[in-house]
XYZ file of C-alpha atoms in Angstrom:
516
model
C -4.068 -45.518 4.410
C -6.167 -42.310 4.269
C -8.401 -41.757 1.647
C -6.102 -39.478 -1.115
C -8.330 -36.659 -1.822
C -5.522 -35.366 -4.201
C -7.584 -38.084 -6.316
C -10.975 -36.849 -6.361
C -10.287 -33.007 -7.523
C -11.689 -30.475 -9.224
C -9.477 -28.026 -11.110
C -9.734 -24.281 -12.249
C -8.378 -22.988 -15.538
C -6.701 -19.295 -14.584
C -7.670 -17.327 -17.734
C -6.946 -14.166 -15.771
C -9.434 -13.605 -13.252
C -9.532 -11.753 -10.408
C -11.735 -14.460 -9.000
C -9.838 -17.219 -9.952
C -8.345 -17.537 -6.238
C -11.881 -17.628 -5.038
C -13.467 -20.012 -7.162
C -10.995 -22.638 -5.869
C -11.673 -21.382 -2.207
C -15.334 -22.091 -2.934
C -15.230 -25.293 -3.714
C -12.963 -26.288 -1.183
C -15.510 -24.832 1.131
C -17.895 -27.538 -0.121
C -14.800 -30.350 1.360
C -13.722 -30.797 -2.192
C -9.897 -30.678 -3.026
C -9.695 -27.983 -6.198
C -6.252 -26.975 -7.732
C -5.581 -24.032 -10.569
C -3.613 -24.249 -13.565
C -2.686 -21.900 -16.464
C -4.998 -21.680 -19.393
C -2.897 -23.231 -21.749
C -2.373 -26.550 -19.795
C -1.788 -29.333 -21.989
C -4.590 -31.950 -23.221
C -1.617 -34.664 -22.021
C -1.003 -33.163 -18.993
C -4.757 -32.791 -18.222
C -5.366 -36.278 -18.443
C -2.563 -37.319 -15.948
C -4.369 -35.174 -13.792
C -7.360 -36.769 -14.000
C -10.133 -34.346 -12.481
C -13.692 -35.075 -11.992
C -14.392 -31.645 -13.171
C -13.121 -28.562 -14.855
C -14.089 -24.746 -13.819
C -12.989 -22.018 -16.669
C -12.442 -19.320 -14.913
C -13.498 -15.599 -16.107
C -10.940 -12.697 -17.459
C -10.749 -9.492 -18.311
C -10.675 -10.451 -21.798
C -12.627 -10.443 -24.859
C -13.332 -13.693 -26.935
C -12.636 -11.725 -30.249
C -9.644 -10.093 -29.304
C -6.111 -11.855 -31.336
C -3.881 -12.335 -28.284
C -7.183 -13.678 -26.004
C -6.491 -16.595 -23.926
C -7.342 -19.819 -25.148
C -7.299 -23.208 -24.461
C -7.252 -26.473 -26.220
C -10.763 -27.471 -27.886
C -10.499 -31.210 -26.775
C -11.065 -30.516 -23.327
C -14.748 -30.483 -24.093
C -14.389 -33.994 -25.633
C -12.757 -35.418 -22.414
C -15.855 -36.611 -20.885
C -15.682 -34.328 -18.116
C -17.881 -31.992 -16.970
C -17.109 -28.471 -17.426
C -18.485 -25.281 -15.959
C -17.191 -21.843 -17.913
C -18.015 -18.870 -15.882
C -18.057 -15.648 -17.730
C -15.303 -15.583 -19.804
C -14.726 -18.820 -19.394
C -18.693 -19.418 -20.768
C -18.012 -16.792 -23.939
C -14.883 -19.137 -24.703
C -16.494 -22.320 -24.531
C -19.299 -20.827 -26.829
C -16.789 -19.540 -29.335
C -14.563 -22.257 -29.456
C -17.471 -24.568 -30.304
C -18.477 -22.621 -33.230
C -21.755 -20.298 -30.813
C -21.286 -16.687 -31.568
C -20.412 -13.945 -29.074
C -20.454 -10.088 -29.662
C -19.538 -7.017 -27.712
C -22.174 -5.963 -25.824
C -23.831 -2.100 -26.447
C -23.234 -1.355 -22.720
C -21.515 -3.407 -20.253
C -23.631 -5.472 -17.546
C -22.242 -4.582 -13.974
C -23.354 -5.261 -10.689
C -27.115 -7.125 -9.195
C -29.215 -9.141 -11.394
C -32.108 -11.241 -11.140
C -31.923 -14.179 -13.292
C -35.170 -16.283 -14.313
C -34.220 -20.398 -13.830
C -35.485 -21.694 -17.228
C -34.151 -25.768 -16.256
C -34.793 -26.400 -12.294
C -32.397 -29.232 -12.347
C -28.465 -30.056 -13.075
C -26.580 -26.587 -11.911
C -29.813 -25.487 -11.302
C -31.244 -28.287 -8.809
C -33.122 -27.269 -5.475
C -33.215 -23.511 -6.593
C -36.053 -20.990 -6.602
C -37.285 -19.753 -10.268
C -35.730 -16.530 -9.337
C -32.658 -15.681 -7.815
C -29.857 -12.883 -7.716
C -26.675 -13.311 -9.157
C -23.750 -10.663 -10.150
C -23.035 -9.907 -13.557
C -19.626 -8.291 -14.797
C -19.195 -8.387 -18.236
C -18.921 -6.403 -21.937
C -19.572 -9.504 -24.190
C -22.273 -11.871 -24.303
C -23.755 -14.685 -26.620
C -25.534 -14.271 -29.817
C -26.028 -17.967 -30.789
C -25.645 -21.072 -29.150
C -23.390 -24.223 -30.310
C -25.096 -27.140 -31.415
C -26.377 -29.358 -28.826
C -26.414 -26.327 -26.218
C -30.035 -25.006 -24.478
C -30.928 -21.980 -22.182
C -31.597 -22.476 -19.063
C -31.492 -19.202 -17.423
C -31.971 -15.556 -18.334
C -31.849 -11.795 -17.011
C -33.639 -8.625 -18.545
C -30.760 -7.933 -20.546
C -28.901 -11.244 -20.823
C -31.253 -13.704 -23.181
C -28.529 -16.281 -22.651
C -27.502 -15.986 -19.049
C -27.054 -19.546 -18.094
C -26.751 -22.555 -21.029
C -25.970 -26.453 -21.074
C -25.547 -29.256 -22.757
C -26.622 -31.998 -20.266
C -25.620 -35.291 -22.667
C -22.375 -33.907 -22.554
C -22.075 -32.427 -19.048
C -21.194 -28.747 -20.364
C -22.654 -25.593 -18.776
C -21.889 -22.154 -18.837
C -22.988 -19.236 -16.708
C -22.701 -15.367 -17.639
C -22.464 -14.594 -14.199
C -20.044 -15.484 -11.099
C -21.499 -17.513 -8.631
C -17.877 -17.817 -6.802
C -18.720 -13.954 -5.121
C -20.526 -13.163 -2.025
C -23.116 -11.208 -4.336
C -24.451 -13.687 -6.085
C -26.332 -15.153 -2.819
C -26.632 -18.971 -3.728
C -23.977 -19.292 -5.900
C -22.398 -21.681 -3.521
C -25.428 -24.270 -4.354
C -24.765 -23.465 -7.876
C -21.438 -24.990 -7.228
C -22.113 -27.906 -5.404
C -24.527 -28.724 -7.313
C -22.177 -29.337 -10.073
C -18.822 -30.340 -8.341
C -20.934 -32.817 -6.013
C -23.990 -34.015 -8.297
C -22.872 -33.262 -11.580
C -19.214 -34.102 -11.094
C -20.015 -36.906 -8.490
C -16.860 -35.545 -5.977
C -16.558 -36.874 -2.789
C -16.203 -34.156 0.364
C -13.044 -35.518 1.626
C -11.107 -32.453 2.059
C -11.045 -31.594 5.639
C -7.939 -30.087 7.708
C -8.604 -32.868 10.040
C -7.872 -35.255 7.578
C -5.125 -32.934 5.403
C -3.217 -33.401 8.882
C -2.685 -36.720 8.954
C -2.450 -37.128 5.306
C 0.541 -34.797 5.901
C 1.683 -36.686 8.902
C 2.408 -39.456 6.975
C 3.736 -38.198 3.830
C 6.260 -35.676 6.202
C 7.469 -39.312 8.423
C 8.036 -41.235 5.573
C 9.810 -38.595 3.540
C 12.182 -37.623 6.433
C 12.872 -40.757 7.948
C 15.642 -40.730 11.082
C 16.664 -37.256 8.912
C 16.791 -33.997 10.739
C 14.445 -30.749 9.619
C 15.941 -27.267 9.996
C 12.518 -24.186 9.997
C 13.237 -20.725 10.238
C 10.461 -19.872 13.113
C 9.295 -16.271 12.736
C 6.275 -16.552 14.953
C 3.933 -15.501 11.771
C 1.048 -18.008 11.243
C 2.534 -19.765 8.273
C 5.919 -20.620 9.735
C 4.297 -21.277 12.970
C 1.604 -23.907 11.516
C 4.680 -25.348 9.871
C 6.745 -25.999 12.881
C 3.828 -27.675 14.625
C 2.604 -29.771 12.085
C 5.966 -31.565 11.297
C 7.105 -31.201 14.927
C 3.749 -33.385 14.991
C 5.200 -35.834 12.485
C 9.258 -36.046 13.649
C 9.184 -34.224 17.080
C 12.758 -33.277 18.393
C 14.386 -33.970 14.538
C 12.603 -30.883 13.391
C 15.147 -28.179 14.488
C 13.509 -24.807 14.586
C 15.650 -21.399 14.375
C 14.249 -18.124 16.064
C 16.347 -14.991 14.799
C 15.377 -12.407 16.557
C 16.752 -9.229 14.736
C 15.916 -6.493 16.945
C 13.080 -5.199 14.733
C 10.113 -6.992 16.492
C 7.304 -5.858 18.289
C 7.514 -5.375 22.341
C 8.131 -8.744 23.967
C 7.554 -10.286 20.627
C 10.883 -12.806 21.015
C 9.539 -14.119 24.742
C 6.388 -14.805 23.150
C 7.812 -17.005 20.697
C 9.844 -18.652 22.928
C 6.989 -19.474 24.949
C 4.502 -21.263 23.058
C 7.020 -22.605 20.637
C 9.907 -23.819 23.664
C 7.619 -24.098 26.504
C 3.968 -25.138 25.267
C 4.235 -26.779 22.066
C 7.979 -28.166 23.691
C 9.685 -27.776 20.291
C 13.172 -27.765 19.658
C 14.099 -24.409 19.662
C 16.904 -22.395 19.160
C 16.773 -18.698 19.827
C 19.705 -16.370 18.193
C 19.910 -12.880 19.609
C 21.344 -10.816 16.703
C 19.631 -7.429 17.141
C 22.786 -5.563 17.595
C 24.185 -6.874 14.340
C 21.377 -6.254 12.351
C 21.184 -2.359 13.835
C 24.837 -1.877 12.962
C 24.400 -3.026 9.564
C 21.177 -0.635 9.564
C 23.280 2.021 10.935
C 22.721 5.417 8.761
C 20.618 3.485 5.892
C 17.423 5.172 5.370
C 16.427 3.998 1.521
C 13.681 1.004 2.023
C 15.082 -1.164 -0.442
C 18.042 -0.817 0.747
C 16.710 -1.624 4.642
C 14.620 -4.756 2.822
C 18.319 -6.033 1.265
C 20.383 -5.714 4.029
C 17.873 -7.694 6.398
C 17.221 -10.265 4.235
C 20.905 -11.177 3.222
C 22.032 -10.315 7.166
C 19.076 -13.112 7.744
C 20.536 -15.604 5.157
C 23.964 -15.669 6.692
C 23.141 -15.828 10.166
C 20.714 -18.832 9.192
C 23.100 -20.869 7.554
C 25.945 -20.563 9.813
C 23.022 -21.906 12.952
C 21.988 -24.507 10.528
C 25.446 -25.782 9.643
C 26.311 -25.635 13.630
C 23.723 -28.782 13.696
C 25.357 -30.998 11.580
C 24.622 -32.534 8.191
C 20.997 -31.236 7.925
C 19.860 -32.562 4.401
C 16.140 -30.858 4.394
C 14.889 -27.347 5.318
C 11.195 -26.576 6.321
C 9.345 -23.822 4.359
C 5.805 -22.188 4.940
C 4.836 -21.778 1.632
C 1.032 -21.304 0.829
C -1.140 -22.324 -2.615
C -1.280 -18.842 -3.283
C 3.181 -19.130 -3.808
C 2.885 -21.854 -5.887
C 0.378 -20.186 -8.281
C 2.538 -17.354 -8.642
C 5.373 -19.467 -9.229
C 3.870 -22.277 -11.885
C 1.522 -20.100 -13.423
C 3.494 -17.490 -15.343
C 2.517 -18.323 -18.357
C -0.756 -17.250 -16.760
C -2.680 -13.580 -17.590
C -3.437 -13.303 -13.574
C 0.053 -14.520 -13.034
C 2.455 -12.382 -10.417
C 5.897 -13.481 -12.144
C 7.877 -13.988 -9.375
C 9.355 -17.212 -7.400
C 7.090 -18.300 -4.530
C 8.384 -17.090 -0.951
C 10.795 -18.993 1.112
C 12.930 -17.786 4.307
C 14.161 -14.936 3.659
C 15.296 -15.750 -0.091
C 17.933 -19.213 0.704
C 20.301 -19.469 -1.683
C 19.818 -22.735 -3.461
C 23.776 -23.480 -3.019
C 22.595 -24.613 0.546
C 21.780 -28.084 -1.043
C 18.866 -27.959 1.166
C 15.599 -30.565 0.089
C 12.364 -28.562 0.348
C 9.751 -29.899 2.718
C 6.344 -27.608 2.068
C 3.779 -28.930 3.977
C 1.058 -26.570 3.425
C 1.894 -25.868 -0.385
C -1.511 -26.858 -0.991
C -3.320 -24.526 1.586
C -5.309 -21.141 1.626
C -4.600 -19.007 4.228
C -7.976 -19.349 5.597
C -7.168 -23.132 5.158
C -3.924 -22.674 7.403
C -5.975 -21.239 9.993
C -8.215 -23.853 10.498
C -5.047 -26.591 10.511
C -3.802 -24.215 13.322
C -7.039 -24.527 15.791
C -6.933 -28.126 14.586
C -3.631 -28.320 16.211
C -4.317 -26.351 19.478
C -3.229 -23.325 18.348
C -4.044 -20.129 20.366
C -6.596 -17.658 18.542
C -3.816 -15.191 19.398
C -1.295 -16.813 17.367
C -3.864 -18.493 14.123
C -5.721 -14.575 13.554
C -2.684 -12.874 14.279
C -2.598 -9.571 11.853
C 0.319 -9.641 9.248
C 3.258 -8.282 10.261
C 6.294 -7.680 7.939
C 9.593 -9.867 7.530
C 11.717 -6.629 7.665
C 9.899 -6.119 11.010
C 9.373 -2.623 12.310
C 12.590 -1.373 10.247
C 10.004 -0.537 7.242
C 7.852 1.658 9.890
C 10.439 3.506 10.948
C 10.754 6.658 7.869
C 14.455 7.164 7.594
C 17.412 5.539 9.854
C 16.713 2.653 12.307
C 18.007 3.278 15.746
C 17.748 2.024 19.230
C 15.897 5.260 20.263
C 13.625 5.440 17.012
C 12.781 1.822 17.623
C 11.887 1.972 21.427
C 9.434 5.104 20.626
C 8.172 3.330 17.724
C 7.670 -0.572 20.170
C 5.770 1.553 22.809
C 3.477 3.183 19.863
C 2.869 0.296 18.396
C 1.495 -1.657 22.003
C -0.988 0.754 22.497
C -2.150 1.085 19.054
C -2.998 -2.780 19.487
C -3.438 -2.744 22.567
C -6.793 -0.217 21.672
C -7.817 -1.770 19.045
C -7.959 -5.306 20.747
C -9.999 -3.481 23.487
C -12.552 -2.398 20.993
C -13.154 -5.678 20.006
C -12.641 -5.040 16.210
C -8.915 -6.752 16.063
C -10.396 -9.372 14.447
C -12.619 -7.298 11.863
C -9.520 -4.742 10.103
C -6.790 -6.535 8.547
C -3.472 -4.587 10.000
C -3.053 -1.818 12.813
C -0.147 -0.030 13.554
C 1.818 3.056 14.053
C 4.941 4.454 11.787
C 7.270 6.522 13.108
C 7.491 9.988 10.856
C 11.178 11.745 9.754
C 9.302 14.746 10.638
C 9.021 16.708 13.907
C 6.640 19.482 15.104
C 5.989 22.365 17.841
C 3.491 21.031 20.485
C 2.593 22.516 24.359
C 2.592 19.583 27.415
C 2.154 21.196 30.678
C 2.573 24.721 29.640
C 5.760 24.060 27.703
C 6.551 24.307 24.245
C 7.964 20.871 22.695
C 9.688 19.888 19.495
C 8.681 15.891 18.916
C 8.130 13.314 16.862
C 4.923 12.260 14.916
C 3.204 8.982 14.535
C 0.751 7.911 11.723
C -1.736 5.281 12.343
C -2.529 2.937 9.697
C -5.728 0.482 10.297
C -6.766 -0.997 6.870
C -9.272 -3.257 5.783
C -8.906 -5.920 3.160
C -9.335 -9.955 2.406
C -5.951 -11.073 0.747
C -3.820 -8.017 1.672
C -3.763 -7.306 -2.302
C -6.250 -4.262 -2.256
C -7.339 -2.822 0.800
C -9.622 0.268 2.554
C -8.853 2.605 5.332
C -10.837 1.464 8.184
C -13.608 3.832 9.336
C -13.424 2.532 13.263
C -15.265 4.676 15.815
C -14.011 8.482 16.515
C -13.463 7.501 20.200
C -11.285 4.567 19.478
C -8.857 6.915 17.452
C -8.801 9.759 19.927
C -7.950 6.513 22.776
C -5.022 5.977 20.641
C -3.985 9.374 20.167
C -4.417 10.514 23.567
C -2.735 7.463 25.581
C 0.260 7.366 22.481
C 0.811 11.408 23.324
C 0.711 10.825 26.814
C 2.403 7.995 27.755
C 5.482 7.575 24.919
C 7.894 9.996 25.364
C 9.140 11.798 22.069
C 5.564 11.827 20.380
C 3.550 14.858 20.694
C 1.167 14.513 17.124
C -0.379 11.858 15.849
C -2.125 11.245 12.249
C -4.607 8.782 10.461
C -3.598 7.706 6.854
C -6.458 7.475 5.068
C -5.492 6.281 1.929
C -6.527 3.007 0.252
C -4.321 0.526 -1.426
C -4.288 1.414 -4.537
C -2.471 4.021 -5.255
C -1.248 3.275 -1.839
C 0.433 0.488 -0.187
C -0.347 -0.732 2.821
C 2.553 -0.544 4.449
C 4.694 2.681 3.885
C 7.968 1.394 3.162
């Protein structure tokens, strides 16, 4: 049997951080498994977890205020170490009886803090180092039993502990790229301090997951909805690794892809990978049902639920399938078990397309437990094309969302042809890899123009290239003048029915990325 790293863990309290997510990723950077739960996780439930450590995350909180986040005071008596980072220090302070007050001006951005204590946290470091600061409270007075052992200018207290009892707190967040060495900082207490082993590699999460996928399926068969995303794709692989032909995979293709997107899919999924898959051709039912809708949320519910029924009747035409595949990320399952959570998105994680739960279908989620960037590396692990692991996002409601108004056969092929050279350019740059989405959207609008000394009446096409991590805020990209006038000039001359083109330029927020 494999070692179970599930065992040797590290866990994050979510008090509402925007870092929270990244503190997690951090340590599991370090090949140490780390999982995040709400704030107000029970003492009980704590100890059937059993961690080696405990991270409290930051929030945008203040100690003081009467609905703050809190959590339960025996934690600190569990005999586990315990790291508070910002907020998460101020709370640890308060709770055991310190003092914390509002600071006269907040602390934001670069600081250099002054090591006091060379050792614990601290171990291996210079006396100086530079660490990010973002916070409006700090510490008066210390808890019994607590020392310094760092400072900034302005931050007397910037780093504390209480080595007999394996408590330390730091005012600023070594989880961010800004604070340089912060990633020693971590180690040093989730591999020294806590005494973790680094067991958590994809190598070995595959076949962890091999076995825990063949002996909860059995002889069964798995239905997957294949999209041809990374997630779903990962997902087909890895348990096609496990059952081979009992996982059943289902390619809908609805008409709203990208150009040759459904060939590709069939493929590497059919062909390379030689998984069992069946391709349904439904584009023109999904365009009728389209036909004269041009409300996005209306687009968005008519796709999904024309998705839902075409899935379950091809799942039912395979027999008594008893368990449907799902590529459901970490990120999901925060979301879903952490709304009791300040940072908390209160919704249910994804699944295909919504399923109805009255499809009596078991959930298999193999990579429930995975970051996206974690996802990606069971991908190459798996001989997965670069193509296919880095592939930008692309939306479930397909192109029908960059389309402004009604969805037609016309509007789509001008749209498809767009769209290839838009990625087609970028690619050719070389900075594919560097924005986070590219693509073109297909205006309601239409304007004069002159093409070979004759006055036309076309459509227009906006480009949208953004930059971002997560896809939750993101940045116009600033790429090169002559990479945007490539675009432009090759979308004007060679799709017919374009004859302007645009650059949105708005970040998300107030905008969204996409525009429906």
């Amino acid at each position: 049997m494999i070692d179970n790293f599930y065992e040797n863990k590290i866990i994050v309290l979510d008090f509402g951080s925007q870092y929270t997510q990244l503190i997690a990723r951090r340590i599991r950077e370090l090949e140490v498994y780390c999982e995040i739960h709400p704030y107000n996780i029970s003492i009980d439930e704590l100890k059937k977890i059993n961690p080696k450590g405990i991270v409290l995350s930051g929030s945008p909180s203040s100690v003081y205020e009467d609905e703050a986040p809190n959590c339960d005071i025996n934690i600190f008596n569990l005999g586990i170490p315990v790291i508070g980072i910002c907020y998460g220090m101020q709370l640890m302070v308060f709770l055991l009886r310190g003092e914390v007050i509002k600071a006269d001006r907040q602390e934001y951005g670069e600081a250099k803090l002054t090591i006091d204590k060379l050792d614990g946290v601290f171990a291996g470091l210079d006396e100086e180092i530079f660490v990010w600061m973002s916070h409006g409270d700090y510490i008066s007075k210390l808890p019994q039993g607590f020392e310094v052992i760092g400072h900034t200018r302005n931050t007397p207290m910037a780093a504390i502990a209480y080595e007999k009892k394996k408590l330390y707190g730091l005012q600023f967040h070594p989880e961010v790229v800004h604070t340089p060495l912060g990633k020693n900082i971590l180690k040093n207490f989730v591999c020294q301090i806590c005494e973790c082993k680094q067991n958590w590699t994809m190598g070995r999460f595959i076949e962890h997951s091999i076995e825990i996928i063949k002996t909860k399926v059995g002889d069964k068969k798995v239905v997957c909805a294949l999209s041809g995303g990374v997630d779903s794709s990962v997902t087909a692989i890895l348990i096609h690794k496990a059952i081979g032909d009992n996982l059943i995979c289902i390619f809908v293709n609805n008409g709203l892809l990208r150009k040759g997107e459904s060939k590709k899919v069939i493929d590497v999924f059919k062909n390379h990978f030689q998984i069992n898959l069946h391709y349904v051709n439904a584009e023109k039912q999904f365009l009728d049902k389209l036909k004269g809708v041009t409300d996005p949320e209306q687009k968005r519910k008519i796709i999904g639920h024309e998705f839902i029924s075409i899935f379950e009747n091809e799942a039912r035409s395979f027999g008594n399938i008893k368990i449907l595949a799902q590529g459901t990320l970490y990120p999901d399952v925060i979301e879903s078990v952490s709304v009791k959570g300040p940072s908390a998105t209160i919704k249910t994680h994804h699944n295909v397309g919504g399923l109805p739960a009255n499809m009596n279908l078991e959930l298999i989620e193999p990579l429930r437990e995975l970051f996206k960037d974690e996802v990606r590396e069971v991908g190459k692990e798996l001989g997965m094309a670069d193509e296919l692991i880095y592939r930008q996002p692309f939306p479930g409601p397909g192109l029908a969302i960059r389309i402004i108004g009604e969805v037609t056969d016309e509007r789509l092929n001008i749209l498809r042809e767009a769209d290839t050279i838009v990625l087609e350019e970028i690619k050719k740059s070389g900075i594919y890899y560097n924005v986070w989405q590219s693509f073109a959207v297909l205006l309601p609008i239409k304007t004069v123009g002159v093409m070979g000394d004759s006055r036309t009446y076309e459509n227009v096409v906006a480009l949208r290239i953004v930059t971002s991590k997560d896809g939750m805020t993101a940045d116009w990209a600033k790429i090169p003048y002559l990479v945007l006038s490539d675009i432009s000039n090759r979308i004007i001359n060679e799709v017919k029915g374009i004859n302007r083109v645009v650059y949105d330029i708005s970040s998300k927020p107030p905008s969204t990325i996409e525009w429906e």
